[in-house]
Amino acid sequence: MAPTIPDPTTQAATPPVDRAGRVEAHGIDFIPDAERHGRARELFAVWAAPNVSYLSLVVGGASS
């Protein structure tokens, strides 16, 4: 059976274009510098979203 996820070591030198719904080819492997993108300002919502919940807002508002 052929693998469904392409091997990152055999891909072309230029990184593929990011598309929604595309399967992550690297998983938890090391991502080369050429394929890294996104700055802290662009990723802030991704990092902050798990820490914001209605319960913490309610408890914080009720304790004051």
Coordinates of C-alpha atoms in Angstrom, one line a residue:
M1 CA 0.0 0.0 0.0
A2 CA 1.4 3.4 -1.0
P3 CA 1.8 6.0 1.8
T4 CA -0.8 8.7 1.9
I5 CA 1.4 11.4 3.4
P6 CA 4.3 12.5 1.2
D7 CA 7.8 12.1 2.5
P8 CA 9.2 15.6 3.3
T9 CA 12.7 14.5 2.3
T10 CA 11.7 13.8 -1.3
Q11 CA 9.7 16.9 -1.9
A12 CA 10.9 19.7 -4.2
A13 CA 13.2 22.5 -2.9
T14 CA 10.4 25.0 -2.9
P15 CA 7.8 24.6 -0.2
P16 CA 4.2 23.9 -1.3
V17 CA 1.6 26.6 -1.0
D18 CA -0.4 26.5 2.2
R19 CA -4.0 25.6 1.6
A20 CA -6.9 25.0 4.0
G21 CA -7.7 21.4 4.5
R22 CA -4.2 20.2 3.4
V23 CA -2.8 17.3 5.4
E24 CA 0.3 18.2 7.5
A25 CA 3.3 16.5 5.9
H26 CA 5.8 17.0 8.7
G27 CA 3.8 16.1 11.9
I28 CA 6.1 16.6 14.8
D29 CA 9.3 16.5 12.7
F30 CA 11.7 19.3 12.4
I31 CA 10.5 22.1 10.1
P32 CA 13.3 23.7 8.0
D33 CA 13.7 27.4 8.3
A34 CA 12.7 27.8 4.6
E35 CA 9.3 26.4 5.3
R36 CA 8.6 28.3 8.5
H37 CA 6.3 31.3 8.4
G38 CA 4.1 33.3 10.8
R39 CA 5.2 35.9 13.2
A40 CA 4.2 36.3 16.9
R41 CA 1.7 39.1 15.9
E42 CA 0.0 36.8 13.4
L43 CA -0.1 33.8 15.7
F44 CA -1.3 35.6 18.8
A45 CA -4.9 34.6 18.4
V46 CA -3.8 30.9 18.0
W47 CA -1.8 31.0 21.2
A48 CA -4.3 33.0 23.2
A49 CA -7.5 31.3 22.2
P50 CA -7.1 28.1 24.4
N51 CA -6.5 30.3 27.5
V52 CA -9.7 32.3 27.1
S53 CA -12.9 30.7 28.2
Y54 CA -16.2 31.9 29.4
L55 CA -15.7 30.3 32.8
S56 CA -12.5 32.2 33.5
L57 CA -14.1 35.5 32.5
V58 CA -17.1 34.8 34.8
V59 CA -15.0 33.7 37.7
G60 CA -12.6 36.7 37.2
G61 CA -15.6 39.1 37.1
A62 CA -17.3 37.5 40.1
S63 CA -14.2 37.6 42.3
S64 CA -13.8 41.4 42.1

